[in-house]
Amino acid sequence: MRRSPDLPYILLFLAPALILVGIFVYVAIGWNIYISFTNWRGLTPSYKFVGLYQYKQLLQDPVFWISLKNNLLLILLFVPGAILIGLFLAILLR
């Protein structure tokens, strides 16, 4: 496989976008996962590591299961419906 002579330029132009995505998306996701294992309330500078305790509480909460069911139902109905409506409109424009 031949290497493109433009590869360094491609990487040079992609680097700022990839760095920004890494900082603002992946670091934020990692920080949120870390914070989910603590009892931090969001307004105080101190927090204590509690491990999986909050997840145990979450799985025992009936409101969580109702909201999960509602979200899955919304996803299963809305996404295919939106795709079908979009395809229908695209056919009409043709």
Coordinates of N, CA and C in Angstrom, one line a residue:
M1 N 0.8 -1.2 0.0 CA 0.0 0.0 0.0 C 0.9 1.2 0.0
R2 N 0.6 2.1 -0.9 CA 1.4 3.4 -1.1 C 1.0 4.4 -0.1
R3 N 1.9 5.1 0.5 CA 1.6 6.2 1.4 C 1.5 7.5 0.6
S4 N 0.4 8.2 1.0 CA 0.1 9.4 0.3 C 1.1 10.5 0.7
P5 N 1.6 11.3 -0.3 CA 2.5 12.4 0.1 C 1.8 13.5 0.9
D6 N 0.5 13.5 0.8 CA -0.3 14.5 1.5 C -0.6 14.1 3.0
L7 N -0.2 13.0 3.4 CA -0.5 12.5 4.8 C -0.1 13.5 5.9
P8 N 1.1 14.0 5.8 CA 1.5 15.0 6.9 C 0.5 16.2 6.9
Y9 N 0.1 16.7 5.8 CA -0.8 17.8 5.7 C -2.2 17.5 6.2
I10 N -2.6 16.3 5.9 CA -3.9 15.8 6.4 C -3.9 15.7 7.9
L11 N -2.8 15.1 8.5 CA -2.7 15.0 9.9 C -2.6 16.4 10.6
L12 N -1.9 17.3 9.9 CA -1.8 18.7 10.5 C -3.1 19.4 10.5
F13 N -3.9 19.2 9.5 CA -5.2 19.9 9.6 C -6.2 19.2 10.5
L14 N -6.1 17.9 10.7 CA -7.0 17.1 11.5 C -6.6 17.3 13.0
A15 N -5.4 17.5 13.3 CA -4.9 17.6 14.7 C -5.7 18.5 15.6
P16 N -5.9 19.8 15.2 CA -6.7 20.7 16.2 C -8.1 20.1 16.5
A17 N -8.8 19.6 15.5 CA -10.1 19.1 15.7 C -10.1 17.9 16.6
L18 N -9.1 17.0 16.4 CA -9.0 15.8 17.2 C -8.6 16.1 18.6
I19 N -7.8 17.1 18.8 CA -7.4 17.5 20.2 C -8.6 18.1 20.9
L20 N -9.3 19.0 20.2 CA -10.5 19.6 20.8 C -11.6 18.5 21.2
V21 N -11.8 17.6 20.3 CA -12.7 16.5 20.6 C -12.3 15.7 21.8
G22 N -11.0 15.4 21.8 CA -10.4 14.7 23.0 C -10.6 15.4 24.3
I23 N -10.4 16.7 24.3 CA -10.5 17.5 25.5 C -12.0 17.6 25.9
F24 N -12.8 18.1 25.0 CA -14.2 18.5 25.4 C -15.2 17.3 25.4
V25 N -14.8 16.2 24.8 CA -15.7 15.1 24.8 C -15.2 13.9 25.7
Y26 N -14.0 13.4 25.3 CA -13.6 12.2 26.1 C -13.1 12.5 27.5
V27 N -12.5 13.7 27.7 CA -12.1 14.0 29.1 C -13.4 14.3 29.9
A28 N -14.4 14.9 29.3 CA -15.6 15.2 30.0 C -16.3 13.9 30.4
I29 N -16.4 12.9 29.5 CA -17.0 11.6 29.7 C -16.2 10.9 30.8
G30 N -14.9 10.9 30.8 CA -14.1 10.3 31.8 C -14.3 10.9 33.2
W31 N -14.4 12.2 33.2 CA -14.6 12.9 34.5 C -16.0 12.6 35.0
N32 N -17.0 12.5 34.2 CA -18.4 12.2 34.7 C -18.4 10.8 35.2
I33 N -17.7 9.9 34.6 CA -17.7 8.5 35.1 C -17.0 8.5 36.4
Y34 N -15.9 9.2 36.6 CA -15.2 9.2 37.9 C -16.1 9.8 39.0
I35 N -16.8 10.9 38.6 CA -17.6 11.6 39.6 C -18.8 10.7 40.0
S36 N -19.3 9.8 39.1 CA -20.4 9.0 39.4 C -20.0 8.0 40.5
F37 N -18.8 7.8 40.8 CA -18.4 6.9 41.9 C -18.1 7.7 43.2
T38 N -18.5 8.9 43.3 CA -18.4 9.7 44.5 C -19.7 10.2 45.0
N39 N -19.7 10.8 46.1 CA -21.0 11.4 46.7 C -21.0 12.9 46.5
W40 N -20.3 13.4 45.5 CA -20.2 14.9 45.3 C -21.6 15.5 44.9
R41 N -21.9 16.6 45.6 CA -23.2 17.2 45.3 C -23.2 18.3 44.3
G42 N -22.0 18.7 43.8 CA -21.8 19.6 42.7 C -21.5 21.0 43.2
L43 N -21.8 21.4 44.4 CA -21.5 22.8 44.9 C -20.4 22.9 45.9
T44 N -20.0 21.8 46.5 CA -19.0 21.8 47.5 C -17.7 21.3 46.8
P45 N -16.5 21.7 47.3 CA -15.3 21.3 46.7 C -14.9 19.9 47.2
S46 N -15.5 19.4 48.2 CA -15.1 18.1 48.8 C -16.1 17.0 48.4
Y47 N -15.5 15.8 48.2 CA -16.4 14.6 47.9 C -15.6 13.4 48.4
K48 N -16.4 12.3 48.6 CA -15.9 11.1 49.1 C -16.2 10.0 48.1
F49 N -15.2 9.1 47.9 CA -15.4 8.0 47.0 C -16.3 7.0 47.6
V50 N -17.4 6.6 46.9 CA -18.3 5.6 47.5 C -18.4 4.4 46.6
G51 N -17.8 4.3 45.5 CA -17.7 3.1 44.7 C -19.0 2.9 44.0
L52 N -19.5 1.6 44.0 CA -20.7 1.2 43.2 C -22.0 1.4 44.0
Y53 N -21.9 2.1 45.2 CA -23.1 2.2 46.0 C -24.2 2.9 45.3
Q54 N -23.9 4.0 44.6 CA -25.0 4.8 43.9 C -25.6 4.0 42.8
Y55 N -24.8 3.1 42.1 CA -25.4 2.3 41.1 C -26.3 1.2 41.7
K56 N -25.9 0.7 42.9 CA -26.7 -0.3 43.6 C -28.1 0.4 43.9
Q57 N -28.0 1.6 44.4 CA -29.3 2.3 44.7 C -30.1 2.6 43.5
L58 N -29.4 2.9 42.4 CA -30.1 3.2 41.1 C -30.9 2.0 40.6
L59 N -30.2 0.8 40.7 CA -30.9 -0.4 40.2 C -32.0 -0.9 41.0
Q60 N -32.1 -0.4 42.3 CA -33.2 -0.7 43.2 C -34.3 0.3 43.1
D61 N -34.2 1.3 42.4 CA -35.2 2.4 42.3 C -36.2 2.1 41.2
P62 N -37.5 2.0 41.5 CA -38.5 1.6 40.5 C -38.7 2.8 39.5
V63 N -38.5 4.0 39.9 CA -38.6 5.1 39.0 C -37.6 5.0 37.8
F64 N -36.3 4.6 38.2 CA -35.3 4.4 37.2 C -35.8 3.4 36.1
W65 N -36.4 2.3 36.5 CA -36.8 1.3 35.5 C -37.9 1.8 34.7
I66 N -38.8 2.6 35.2 CA -39.9 3.2 34.5 C -39.4 4.1 33.4
S67 N -38.4 5.0 33.8 CA -37.9 5.9 32.9 C -37.0 5.3 31.8
L68 N -36.3 4.2 32.2 CA -35.5 3.4 31.2 C -36.5 2.8 30.2
K69 N -37.6 2.2 30.6 CA -38.5 1.7 29.7 C -39.1 2.7 28.8
N70 N -39.5 3.9 29.3 CA -40.0 5.0 28.5 C -39.0 5.5 27.5
N71 N -37.7 5.6 27.9 CA -36.7 6.0 26.9 C -36.5 5.0 25.8
L72 N -36.4 3.7 26.2 CA -36.3 2.7 25.1 C -37.5 2.7 24.2
L73 N -38.6 2.9 24.7 CA -39.8 2.9 23.9 C -39.8 4.1 22.9
L74 N -39.4 5.2 23.4 CA -39.2 6.4 22.6 C -38.2 6.2 21.5
I75 N -37.1 5.6 21.8 CA -36.0 5.3 20.8 C -36.6 4.4 19.8
L76 N -37.2 3.3 20.2 CA -37.7 2.3 19.3 C -38.8 2.8 18.3
L77 N -39.6 3.8 18.8 CA -40.6 4.3 18.0 C -40.2 5.6 17.2
F78 N -39.4 6.5 17.8 CA -39.1 7.7 17.2 C -38.0 7.6 16.1
V79 N -37.0 6.8 16.3 CA -35.9 6.7 15.4 C -36.3 6.1 14.0
P80 N -37.0 4.9 14.1 CA -37.4 4.4 12.8 C -38.5 5.3 12.1
G81 N -39.4 5.9 12.9 CA -40.4 6.8 12.4 C -39.7 8.0 11.7
A82 N -38.7 8.6 12.3 CA -38.1 9.7 11.7 C -37.4 9.4 10.4
I83 N -36.8 8.2 10.4 CA -36.1 7.7 9.2 C -37.1 7.5 8.1
L84 N -38.2 6.9 8.4 CA -39.2 6.6 7.4 C -39.8 7.9 6.9
I85 N -40.1 8.9 7.7 CA -40.6 10.2 7.3 C -39.6 10.9 6.4
G86 N -38.3 10.8 6.8 CA -37.3 11.4 6.0 C -37.1 10.8 4.6
L87 N -37.2 9.5 4.6 CA -37.2 8.8 3.3 C -38.4 9.1 2.4
F88 N -39.5 9.2 3.0 CA -40.7 9.5 2.3 C -40.6 10.9 1.7
L89 N -40.1 11.9 2.5 CA -40.0 13.3 2.0 C -38.9 13.3 0.9
A90 N -37.9 12.5 1.0 CA -36.8 12.5 0.0 C -37.4 11.9 -1.3
I91 N -38.3 10.9 -1.2 CA -38.9 10.4 -2.4 C -39.8 11.4 -3.0
L92 N -40.5 12.2 -2.2 CA -41.4 13.2 -2.8 C -40.6 14.3 -3.5
L93 N -39.4 14.6 -3.0 CA -38.6 15.6 -3.7 C -38.0 15.2 -5.0
R94 N -37.9 13.9 -5.1 CA -37.3 13.3 -6.3 C -38.1 13.6 -7.5

